[in-house]
Tab-separated table of C-alpha atoms and ligand atoms in Angstrom:
chain	number	residue	atom	x	y	z
K	3	MET	CA	-50.279	22.005	-30.609
K	4	VAL	CA	-49.268	23.603	-27.361
K	5	TRP	CA	-51.106	21.255	-25.045
K	6	LEU	CA	-48.948	18.325	-26.243
K	7	ILE	CA	-45.777	19.858	-24.844
K	8	ALA	CA	-44.897	18.600	-21.370
K	9	PRO	CA	-44.044	21.248	-18.763
K	10	ALA	CA	-40.322	21.292	-17.930
K	11	SER	CA	-40.682	21.269	-14.168
K	12	ALA	CA	-38.799	18.952	-11.808
K	13	SER	CA	-42.007	17.805	-10.156
K	14	HIS	CA	-43.111	16.388	-13.483
K	15	LEU	CA	-40.170	13.979	-13.537
K	16	ASP	CA	-40.646	10.657	-11.859
K	17	GLY	CA	-37.864	10.484	-9.258
K	18	ARG	CA	-38.877	7.019	-8.271
K	19	SER	CA	-38.466	5.545	-11.766
K	20	LEU	CA	-35.207	7.415	-12.234
K	21	TYR	CA	-33.937	6.032	-8.924
K	22	GLU	CA	-35.056	2.521	-9.783
K	23	GLU	CA	-33.376	2.731	-13.162
K	24	ASN	CA	-30.076	4.228	-12.054
K	25	CYS	CA	-29.482	3.457	-8.390
K	26	ALA	CA	-31.651	0.624	-7.079
K	27	ALA	CA	-29.461	-2.188	-8.439
K	28	CYS	CA	-26.751	-1.183	-5.963
K	29	HIS	CA	-28.468	0.799	-3.205
K	30	GLY	CA	-31.592	-1.336	-2.981
K	31	LEU	CA	-35.123	-0.687	-4.186
K	32	ARG	CA	-36.003	1.290	-1.038
K	33	GLY	CA	-32.492	2.454	-0.204
K	34	PHE	CA	-31.592	-0.194	2.344
K	35	GLY	CA	-28.303	-0.911	0.670
K	36	GLY	CA	-26.677	-3.751	-1.208
K	37	VAL	CA	-23.491	-3.362	-3.153
K	38	GLY	CA	-23.879	0.342	-2.354
K	39	VAL	CA	-24.294	1.762	1.160
K	40	PRO	CA	-27.821	2.337	2.508
K	41	LEU	CA	-29.309	5.745	1.636
K	42	ALA	CA	-32.588	5.463	3.522
K	43	LEU	CA	-31.193	5.414	7.076
K	44	GLU	CA	-32.191	8.328	9.239
K	45	GLY	CA	-28.641	8.657	10.575
K	46	PHE	CA	-27.448	9.212	7.026
K	47	GLN	CA	-30.175	11.601	5.905
K	48	ARG	CA	-29.923	13.787	8.983
K	49	VAL	CA	-26.272	14.540	8.225
K	50	VAL	CA	-25.966	14.818	4.452
K	51	THR	CA	-26.897	17.960	2.525
K	52	ASP	CA	-28.640	17.974	-0.851
K	53	GLU	CA	-25.460	19.523	-2.231
K	54	TYR	CA	-23.506	16.463	-1.017
K	55	LEU	CA	-26.012	14.119	-2.686
K	56	ARG	CA	-25.922	16.158	-5.892
K	57	LYS	CA	-22.122	16.182	-6.082
K	58	THR	CA	-21.875	12.498	-5.177
K	59	ILE	CA	-24.256	11.566	-8.004
K	60	ARG	CA	-22.452	13.825	-10.485
K	61	LEU	CA	-18.853	13.009	-9.539
K	62	GLY	CA	-19.275	9.405	-8.411
K	63	ARG	CA	-16.315	7.890	-6.607
K	64	PRO	CA	-13.581	7.438	-9.238
K	65	GLY	CA	-11.856	4.083	-8.806
K	66	ARG	CA	-14.616	2.757	-6.524
K	67	VAL	CA	-17.819	1.069	-7.608
K	68	MET	CA	-20.043	4.188	-7.374
K	69	PRO	CA	-20.331	5.538	-10.962
K	70	SER	CA	-20.516	9.190	-11.978
K	71	PHE	CA	-23.814	10.147	-13.587
K	72	THR	CA	-22.999	12.778	-16.166
K	73	ARG	CA	-25.794	11.948	-18.578
K	74	LEU	CA	-28.635	12.836	-16.169
K	75	SER	CA	-30.028	16.374	-16.459
K	76	ASP	CA	-30.057	18.701	-13.410
K	77	GLU	CA	-33.831	18.172	-13.165
K	78	GLU	CA	-33.389	14.407	-13.160
K	79	VAL	CA	-30.748	14.576	-10.419
K	80	ASN	CA	-33.038	16.808	-8.349
K	81	ALA	CA	-35.941	14.412	-8.858
K	82	ILE	CA	-33.812	11.494	-7.622
K	83	ILE	CA	-32.770	13.495	-4.549
K	84	ALA	CA	-36.390	14.422	-3.825
K	85	TYR	CA	-37.340	10.753	-4.055
K	86	VAL	CA	-34.481	9.676	-1.739
K	87	ARG	CA	-35.561	12.378	0.725
K	88	SER	CA	-39.179	11.202	0.589
K	89	TRP	CA	-38.213	8.028	2.484
K	90	ASN	CA	-37.695	10.030	5.677
K	91	ASP	CA	-39.120	13.496	5.140
K	92	LEU	CA	-36.420	15.045	7.289
K	93	PRO	CA	-35.326	18.591	6.518
K	94	PRO	CA	-31.785	18.551	5.046
K	95	PRO	CA	-29.191	19.959	7.479
K	96	HIS	CA	-27.497	23.332	7.056
K	97	TYR	CA	-23.871	23.823	7.960
K	98	PRO	CA	-21.823	26.992	8.314
K	99	ASP	CA	-19.042	27.014	5.700
K	100	THR	CA	-16.350	28.118	8.109
K	101	PRO	CA	-13.495	25.620	7.802
K	102	LEU	CA	-12.580	23.739	10.985
K	103	ARG	CA	-9.365	24.264	12.851
K	104	GLY	CA	-7.618	20.957	13.391
K	105	ASP	CA	-4.127	19.517	13.635
K	106	ALA	CA	-3.737	17.109	10.714
K	107	GLU	CA	-0.547	15.521	12.126
K	108	ARG	CA	-2.318	14.657	15.350
K	109	GLY	CA	-5.335	13.562	13.323
K	110	LYS	CA	-3.152	11.151	11.405
K	111	SER	CA	-2.221	9.065	14.424
K	112	LEU	CA	-5.816	9.098	15.651
K	113	PHE	CA	-6.932	7.944	12.212
K	114	THR	CA	-4.385	5.118	12.167
K	115	ASN	CA	-5.601	3.893	15.556
K	116	LYS	CA	-9.332	4.445	15.286
K	117	CYS	CA	-10.342	4.426	11.628
K	118	ALA	CA	-7.775	2.598	9.473
K	119	ALA	CA	-8.993	-0.888	10.440
K	120	CYS	CA	-12.181	-0.172	8.476
K	121	HIS	CA	-11.328	2.703	6.115
K	122	GLY	CA	-7.834	1.488	5.250
K	123	LEU	CA	-4.484	3.135	5.921
K	124	ASN	CA	-4.477	6.519	4.195
K	125	GLY	CA	-8.231	6.267	3.679
K	126	TYR	CA	-8.080	3.882	0.716
K	127	GLY	CA	-11.361	2.352	1.828
K	128	GLY	CA	-12.352	-1.144	2.829
K	129	GLN	CA	-10.964	-4.093	0.915
K	130	GLY	CA	-13.160	-5.561	-1.762
K	131	THR	CA	-15.126	-3.720	-4.336
K	132	GLY	CA	-18.694	-4.054	-3.287
K	133	VAL	CA	-19.129	-6.501	-6.136
K	134	THR	CA	-20.991	-9.556	-4.875
K	135	PHE	CA	-18.702	-12.600	-4.469
K	136	SER	CA	-15.581	-10.470	-4.098
K	137	ARG	CA	-16.119	-9.883	-0.402
K	138	PRO	CA	-17.046	-11.855	2.666
K	139	ARG	CA	-20.795	-12.217	3.152
K	140	GLU	CA	-20.542	-11.353	6.825
K	141	ALA	CA	-19.224	-7.894	5.911
K	142	PRO	CA	-22.503	-6.227	5.009
K	143	LEU	CA	-20.964	-2.848	4.257
K	144	ILE	CA	-17.586	-1.917	2.939
K	145	ALA	CA	-16.273	1.270	4.531
K	146	PRO	CA	-16.107	3.961	1.822
K	147	ALA	CA	-12.786	5.345	0.583
K	148	LEU	CA	-12.186	8.690	2.323
K	149	ASN	CA	-9.207	9.703	0.186
K	150	ASN	CA	-11.437	9.572	-2.857
K	151	PRO	CA	-11.552	12.766	-4.953
K	152	GLY	CA	-15.327	12.329	-5.424
K	153	PHE	CA	-15.911	12.117	-1.671
K	154	LEU	CA	-13.557	14.989	-0.815
K	155	ALA	CA	-15.143	17.270	-3.403
K	156	ALA	CA	-18.665	16.453	-2.199
K	157	ALA	CA	-18.289	16.526	1.608
K	158	SER	CA	-17.709	19.736	3.576
K	159	ASP	CA	-15.585	19.729	6.743
K	160	ALA	CA	-18.716	20.361	8.810
K	161	MET	CA	-20.475	17.379	7.277
K	162	ILE	CA	-17.558	15.043	7.922
K	163	ARG	CA	-17.390	16.356	11.469
K	164	GLN	CA	-21.098	15.706	12.049
K	165	THR	CA	-20.725	12.194	10.581
K	166	LEU	CA	-18.030	11.475	13.160
K	167	LEU	CA	-20.003	12.984	16.026
K	168	ASN	CA	-23.125	10.936	15.202
K	169	GLY	CA	-21.702	7.807	13.619
K	170	ARG	CA	-24.162	6.080	11.298
K	171	LYS	CA	-26.697	4.195	13.327
K	172	GLY	CA	-27.620	0.911	11.676
K	173	THR	CA	-24.177	0.569	10.023
K	174	PRO	CA	-20.759	-0.426	11.412
K	175	MET	CA	-19.708	3.253	11.470
K	176	PRO	CA	-19.281	4.179	15.186
K	177	SER	CA	-19.754	7.595	16.774
K	178	ALA	CA	-16.882	9.678	18.185
K	179	LYS	CA	-18.093	8.872	21.653
K	180	GLU	CA	-18.006	5.129	20.982
K	181	LEU	CA	-14.480	5.570	19.627
K	182	GLY	CA	-13.423	7.613	22.648
K	183	LEU	CA	-12.711	10.775	20.630
K	184	SER	CA	-13.041	14.265	22.117
K	185	LYS	CA	-14.393	17.230	20.114
K	186	GLN	CA	-10.829	18.408	19.476
K	187	ASP	CA	-9.827	14.883	18.384
K	188	VAL	CA	-12.692	14.960	15.885
K	189	ASN	CA	-11.514	18.290	14.437
K	190	ASP	CA	-7.983	16.891	14.120
K	191	VAL	CA	-9.220	13.782	12.314
K	192	VAL	CA	-11.294	15.948	9.942
K	193	ALA	CA	-8.188	18.035	9.192
K	194	TYR	CA	-6.303	14.834	8.398
K	195	VAL	CA	-9.089	13.469	6.165
K	196	ARG	CA	-9.133	16.822	4.332
K	197	SER	CA	-5.376	16.588	3.782
K	198	PHE	CA	-5.870	13.419	1.689
K	199	ALA	CA	-6.783	15.755	-1.151
K	200	THR	CA	-3.147	16.811	-1.474
K	201	ARG	CA	-1.420	13.601	-0.358
K	202	THR	CA	-3.080	10.873	-2.349
K	203	PRO	CA	-1.042	9.905	-5.395
K	204	SER	CA	-3.374	9.683	-8.387
K	205	LEU	CA	-3.339	6.527	-10.423
K	206	SER	CA	-2.334	7.153	-14.004
K	207	ALA	CA	-5.674	7.366	-15.746
K	208	PRO	CA	-6.547	4.185	-17.673
K	209	GLU	CA	-8.545	6.182	-20.217
K	210	ASN	CA	-5.280	7.633	-21.504
K	211	GLU	CA	-3.883	4.168	-22.244
K	212	PRO	CA	-3.729	2.728	-25.775
K	213	VAL	CA	-6.457	0.157	-26.456
K	214	TYR	CA	-4.013	-2.538	-27.584
K	215	LEU	CA	-0.333	-3.376	-27.309
K	216	MET	CA	1.433	-4.332	-30.518
K	217	VAL	CA	4.900	-5.124	-31.852
K	218	GLU	CA	5.902	-5.735	-35.446
K	219	THR	CA	8.663	-8.109	-36.582
K	220	ASP	CA	10.041	-9.965	-39.656
K	221	ILE	CA	10.093	-13.429	-38.116
K	222	SER	CA	7.629	-16.120	-39.226
K	223	VAL	CA	4.403	-16.802	-37.347
K	224	GLU	CA	5.792	-20.209	-36.380
K	225	GLN	CA	8.889	-18.616	-34.902
K	226	ALA	CA	6.804	-15.955	-33.140
K	227	VAL	CA	4.608	-18.647	-31.547
K	228	GLU	CA	7.726	-20.437	-30.283
K	229	ASN	CA	9.109	-17.152	-28.940
K	230	VAL	CA	5.868	-16.277	-27.165
K	231	LYS	CA	5.763	-19.764	-25.577
K	232	ARG	CA	9.300	-19.302	-24.258
K	233	ALA	CA	8.646	-15.756	-23.038
K	234	VAL	CA	5.458	-16.853	-21.267
K	235	LEU	CA	7.384	-19.487	-19.297
K	236	GLY	CA	10.090	-16.920	-18.625
K	237	VAL	CA	7.672	-14.700	-16.689
K	238	ASN	CA	6.345	-17.700	-14.717
K	239	PHE	CA	3.106	-18.044	-16.611
K	240	ARG	CA	1.801	-21.349	-17.924
K	241	LEU	CA	1.055	-22.094	-21.518
K	242	ILE	CA	-2.563	-23.192	-21.949
K	243	ARG	CA	-2.773	-23.793	-25.689
K	244	VAL	CA	-1.920	-22.506	-29.128
K	245	GLN	CA	-4.646	-22.313	-31.705
K	246	TYR	CA	-5.020	-21.047	-35.259
K	247	LEU	CA	-7.621	-18.337	-35.645
K	248	ASN	CA	-9.831	-20.378	-37.966
K	249	GLN	CA	-9.261	-23.699	-36.223
K	250	GLY	CA	-12.569	-25.579	-35.937
K	251	LEU	CA	-14.057	-23.485	-38.720
K	252	VAL	CA	-12.220	-25.287	-41.532
K	253	PRO	CA	-11.412	-29.018	-41.974
K	254	GLU	CA	-8.459	-30.214	-39.899
K	255	GLY	CA	-5.125	-29.652	-41.610
K	256	GLN	CA	-6.393	-26.690	-43.640
K	257	GLU	CA	-6.036	-24.030	-40.946
K	258	ASN	CA	-4.428	-20.727	-41.876
K	259	HIS	CA	-0.974	-20.909	-40.296
K	260	ASN	CA	-0.501	-17.171	-40.653
K	261	GLN	CA	-2.974	-16.410	-37.858
K	262	ALA	CA	-2.494	-17.876	-34.392
K	263	ILE	CA	-3.430	-17.218	-30.763
K	264	VAL	CA	-1.368	-18.251	-27.764
K	265	TYR	CA	-3.359	-18.655	-24.518
K	266	PHE	CA	-1.580	-18.588	-21.178
K	267	CYS	CA	-2.199	-17.862	-17.538
K	268	ASN	CA	-0.768	-18.089	-14.064
K	269	PHE	CA	-2.724	-19.589	-11.234
K	270	ASP	CA	-1.762	-16.981	-8.619
K	271	PHE	CA	-2.604	-14.119	-10.945
K	272	LEU	CA	-5.914	-15.656	-11.964
K	273	TYR	CA	-6.850	-16.309	-8.369
K	274	GLU	CA	-5.867	-12.850	-7.105
K	275	ALA	CA	-7.500	-10.977	-9.970
K	276	LEU	CA	-10.780	-12.867	-9.621
K	277	ALA	CA	-10.747	-12.252	-5.868
K	278	ILE	CA	-10.443	-8.494	-6.477
K	279	ASP	CA	-13.271	-8.468	-8.976
K	280	PRO	CA	-14.871	-11.471	-10.696
K	281	ARG	CA	-15.688	-9.381	-13.770
K	282	ILE	CA	-11.995	-9.600	-14.774
K	283	GLY	CA	-12.855	-13.151	-15.891
K	284	ILE	CA	-14.029	-11.799	-19.235
K	285	PHE	CA	-10.380	-11.060	-20.152
K	286	LEU	CA	-8.956	-14.367	-18.991
K	287	PRO	CA	-7.055	-16.434	-19.834
K	288	CYS	CA	-4.401	-14.073	-21.166
K	289	ARG	CA	-3.781	-14.241	-24.871
K	290	ILE	CA	-1.505	-12.918	-27.590
K	291	THR	CA	-2.660	-12.919	-31.198
K	292	ILE	CA	-0.120	-13.317	-33.984
K	293	VAL	CA	-0.990	-12.371	-37.560
K	294	ARG	CA	1.218	-12.293	-40.662
K	295	GLU	CA	0.264	-9.777	-43.278
K	296	GLY	CA	2.066	-7.948	-46.078
K	297	GLY	CA	5.420	-9.552	-45.240
K	298	ARG	CA	5.427	-8.599	-41.552
K	299	THR	CA	4.316	-10.355	-38.411
K	300	LEU	CA	2.207	-8.519	-35.830
K	301	LEU	CA	2.033	-9.615	-32.208
K	302	MET	CA	-0.946	-8.063	-30.432
K	303	ALA	CA	-2.708	-8.054	-27.088
K	304	VAL	CA	-5.581	-6.090	-25.643
K	305	ASN	CA	-4.175	-3.631	-23.089
K	306	PRO	CA	-5.551	-4.849	-19.739
K	307	LYS	CA	-4.992	-1.472	-18.152
K	308	ARG	CA	-7.165	0.273	-20.710
K	309	MET	CA	-9.843	-2.376	-20.292
K	310	SER	CA	-9.925	-1.700	-16.559
K	311	VAL	CA	-11.698	1.610	-17.335
K	312	ILE	CA	-15.014	-0.192	-17.521
K	313	PHE	CA	-14.694	-1.562	-13.981
K	314	ASN	CA	-14.149	1.720	-12.083
K	315	ASN	CA	-12.102	-0.164	-9.509
K	316	SER	CA	-8.654	1.177	-8.613
K	317	GLU	CA	-7.508	-2.108	-7.076
K	318	LEU	CA	-8.233	-3.793	-10.351
K	319	THR	CA	-6.533	-0.989	-12.292
K	320	ARG	CA	-3.385	-1.722	-10.291
K	321	ALA	CA	-3.612	-5.466	-11.096
K	322	CYS	CA	-4.288	-4.665	-14.758
K	323	GLY	CA	-1.288	-2.305	-14.760
K	324	GLU	CA	0.901	-5.188	-13.599
K	325	MET	CA	-0.565	-7.402	-16.278
K	326	LYS	CA	0.193	-4.783	-18.894
K	327	GLY	CA	3.849	-4.852	-17.801
K	328	ILE	CA	3.914	-8.636	-18.230
K	329	TYR	CA	2.373	-8.423	-21.702
K	330	GLU	CA	4.943	-5.812	-22.729
K	331	GLN	CA	7.768	-8.017	-21.503
K	332	ILE	CA	6.441	-11.035	-23.420
K	333	LEU	CA	5.862	-8.997	-26.598
K	334	ASP	CA	9.346	-7.494	-26.386
K	335	GLU	CA	11.078	-10.824	-25.961
K	336	ALA	CA	8.954	-12.655	-28.509
K	337	SER	CA	9.562	-10.119	-31.291
K	338	LEU	CA	13.371	-10.427	-31.186
S	5	LIG	C1	-16.023	-0.577	12.398
S	5	LIG	C2	-15.694	0.026	11.132
S	5	LIG	C3	-15.555	1.526	11.076
S	5	LIG	C4	-14.777	2.352	11.865
S	5	LIG	C5	-13.894	1.969	13.042
S	5	LIG	C6	-14.917	3.675	11.313
S	5	LIG	N1	-15.772	3.657	10.238
S	5	LIG	FE1	-16.363	5.266	9.139
S	5	LIG	N2	-17.664	4.118	8.097
S	5	LIG	C7	-17.771	2.735	8.224
S	5	LIG	C8	-18.834	2.277	7.330
S	5	LIG	C9	-19.276	0.828	7.135
S	5	LIG	C10	-19.363	3.426	6.694
S	5	LIG	C11	-20.524	3.501	5.695
S	5	LIG	C12	-21.730	3.870	6.513
S	5	LIG	C13	-22.975	4.125	5.718
S	5	LIG	O1	-23.362	3.270	4.936
S	5	LIG	O2	-23.612	5.170	5.874
S	5	LIG	C14	-18.588	4.556	7.205
S	5	LIG	C15	-18.795	5.880	6.815
S	5	LIG	C16	-17.944	6.918	7.128
S	5	LIG	C17	-18.015	8.240	6.555
S	5	LIG	C18	-19.000	8.687	5.493
S	5	LIG	C19	-18.330	8.373	4.182
S	5	LIG	C20	-19.221	8.495	3.008
S	5	LIG	O3	-18.838	8.170	1.865
S	5	LIG	O4	-20.323	8.935	3.228
S	5	LIG	C21	-16.984	8.977	7.089
S	5	LIG	C22	-16.624	10.421	6.783
S	5	LIG	C23	-16.291	8.095	8.005
S	5	LIG	N3	-16.908	6.856	8.008
S	5	LIG	C24	-15.161	8.462	8.725
S	5	LIG	C25	-14.588	7.668	9.712
S	5	LIG	C26	-13.491	8.089	10.542
S	5	LIG	C27	-12.737	9.396	10.390
S	5	LIG	C28	-13.278	7.093	11.460
S	5	LIG	C29	-12.330	7.078	12.618
S	5	LIG	C30	-12.487	8.166	13.554
S	5	LIG	C31	-14.197	6.008	11.131
S	5	LIG	N4	-14.979	6.398	10.077
S	5	LIG	C32	-14.261	4.788	11.799
S	5	LIG	C33	-17.041	1.917	9.055
S	5	LIG	C34	-16.177	2.372	10.060
S	6	LIG	C1	-22.748	0.071	-9.442
S	6	LIG	C2	-23.254	0.319	-8.117
S	6	LIG	C3	-23.772	1.680	-7.772
S	6	LIG	C4	-24.711	2.442	-8.469
S	6	LIG	C5	-25.404	2.103	-9.776
S	6	LIG	C6	-24.922	3.632	-7.665
S	6	LIG	N1	-24.137	3.592	-6.550
S	6	LIG	FE1	-24.044	5.020	-5.113
S	6	LIG	N2	-22.524	4.008	-4.183
S	6	LIG	C7	-22.086	2.746	-4.524
S	6	LIG	C8	-21.031	2.343	-3.597
S	6	LIG	C9	-20.298	1.005	-3.604
S	6	LIG	C10	-20.836	3.433	-2.697
S	6	LIG	C11	-19.796	3.533	-1.571
S	6	LIG	C12	-18.528	4.243	-2.067
S	6	LIG	C13	-17.205	3.587	-1.650
S	6	LIG	O1	-17.173	2.366	-1.477
S	6	LIG	O2	-16.186	4.304	-1.533
S	6	LIG	C14	-21.803	4.453	-3.104
S	6	LIG	C15	-21.964	5.683	-2.455
S	6	LIG	C16	-23.009	6.539	-2.665
S	6	LIG	C17	-23.297	7.704	-1.853
S	6	LIG	C18	-22.487	8.181	-0.667
S	6	LIG	C19	-23.052	7.478	0.532
S	6	LIG	C20	-22.492	7.964	1.834
S	6	LIG	O3	-22.435	7.165	2.792
S	6	LIG	O4	-22.143	9.139	1.924
S	6	LIG	C21	-24.440	8.259	-2.349
S	6	LIG	C22	-25.147	9.486	-1.828
S	6	LIG	C23	-24.848	7.466	-3.487
S	6	LIG	N3	-23.960	6.423	-3.665
S	6	LIG	C24	-25.975	7.703	-4.249
S	6	LIG	C25	-26.291	7.047	-5.433
S	6	LIG	C26	-27.396	7.415	-6.312
S	6	LIG	C27	-28.424	8.476	-6.007
S	6	LIG	C28	-27.325	6.584	-7.389
S	6	LIG	C29	-28.186	6.625	-8.636
S	6	LIG	C30	-28.228	7.873	-9.343
S	6	LIG	C31	-26.195	5.668	-7.168
S	6	LIG	N4	-25.602	5.992	-5.982
S	6	LIG	C32	-25.820	4.637	-8.023
S	6	LIG	C33	-22.546	1.979	-5.578
S	6	LIG	C34	-23.428	2.416	-6.562
């Protein structure tokens, strides 16, 4: 029956519910910010185009906390943008697409002096991830990463320029005038920010990593446990405990000695990793599982670098990459 079919128009979609479902947890129920930067501020809305909002939602900020929303339909994205715009009812700006002329080399030294304290050297963004607890409370906003492929693909030169000219009132982001930058200085800084697109080394993508790390050997489980214990100490980690897989599930003394787990950690690593992002706690302490089957012994660990995919946090990916190296070293030594 025709009258049961909903019309496929954007206005039919509820932008508010879509926003509340997908964005509010980070950007706040009415866009005043939280883990994510505020979206409701006039100083923000006056400068950003709908195209910038659309691309930011679609591309996210890879390696930062802002996710990419690929599963939303075009209509849903438009409905969210219309809802975000409804907070201010300002007409979106229009920029000419003529690229700016600026001197990136000169822009680099200006950036180092005027911007790096907040946005990080080379535009890596403010320290911390935006995740609550991983940053000082008195820092209400973390400066976004400007070398981020998601940001660079979404923002035009003219939009970056206007952001610098205006600053973002109501946030720590100062205007060019407050920073003592001339119009030419601004163009030079924009040229430098644009050049991040070609200079920033990309992290090797964690989604291409194997899910687990494994070595196979002929030695007994008992010997493998001893080897892992020695290797753990050798890389300056501390042994926490060794346990059989079914320990606690069967009466004492009847555990299956062909299946064991060695738990270990290192205080500095634990402390640093949790400071970067407390969610890493779900993989700690470190562990290696040893199983004997069909006349061979397998030593296995979850690949921390692959697991870092779910965090979308490049700082953590770096830490997990280091951890992967340590696991590989332990597995190598222990399987000899
Ligand atoms: C005191 C710290 C501080 C300084 C100095 C600073 N910024 Fe920012 N900047 C911020 C913060 C915080 C934001 C996020 C503002 C918001 O929520 O809208 C920001 C936002 C931006 C944005 C928008 C990024 C985005 O994802 O929308 C650009 C572009 C930018 N800054 C460039 C610069 C440049 C270039 C300089 C130097 C000329 C600079 N900033 C200096 C703190 C700073
Ligand atoms: C998990 C938290 C999280 C969610 C969910 C999230 N964001 Fe973000 N968003 C962020 C963070 C953090 C930033 C700042 C990027 C950085 O730190 O480099 C950001 C940045 C942005 C920016 C750029 C702001 C600027 O100053 O230019 C826009 C626009 C944005 N988000 C819109 C959205 C919309 C719309 C949604 C829902 C569809 C959404 N975000 C969902 C965390 C989030």
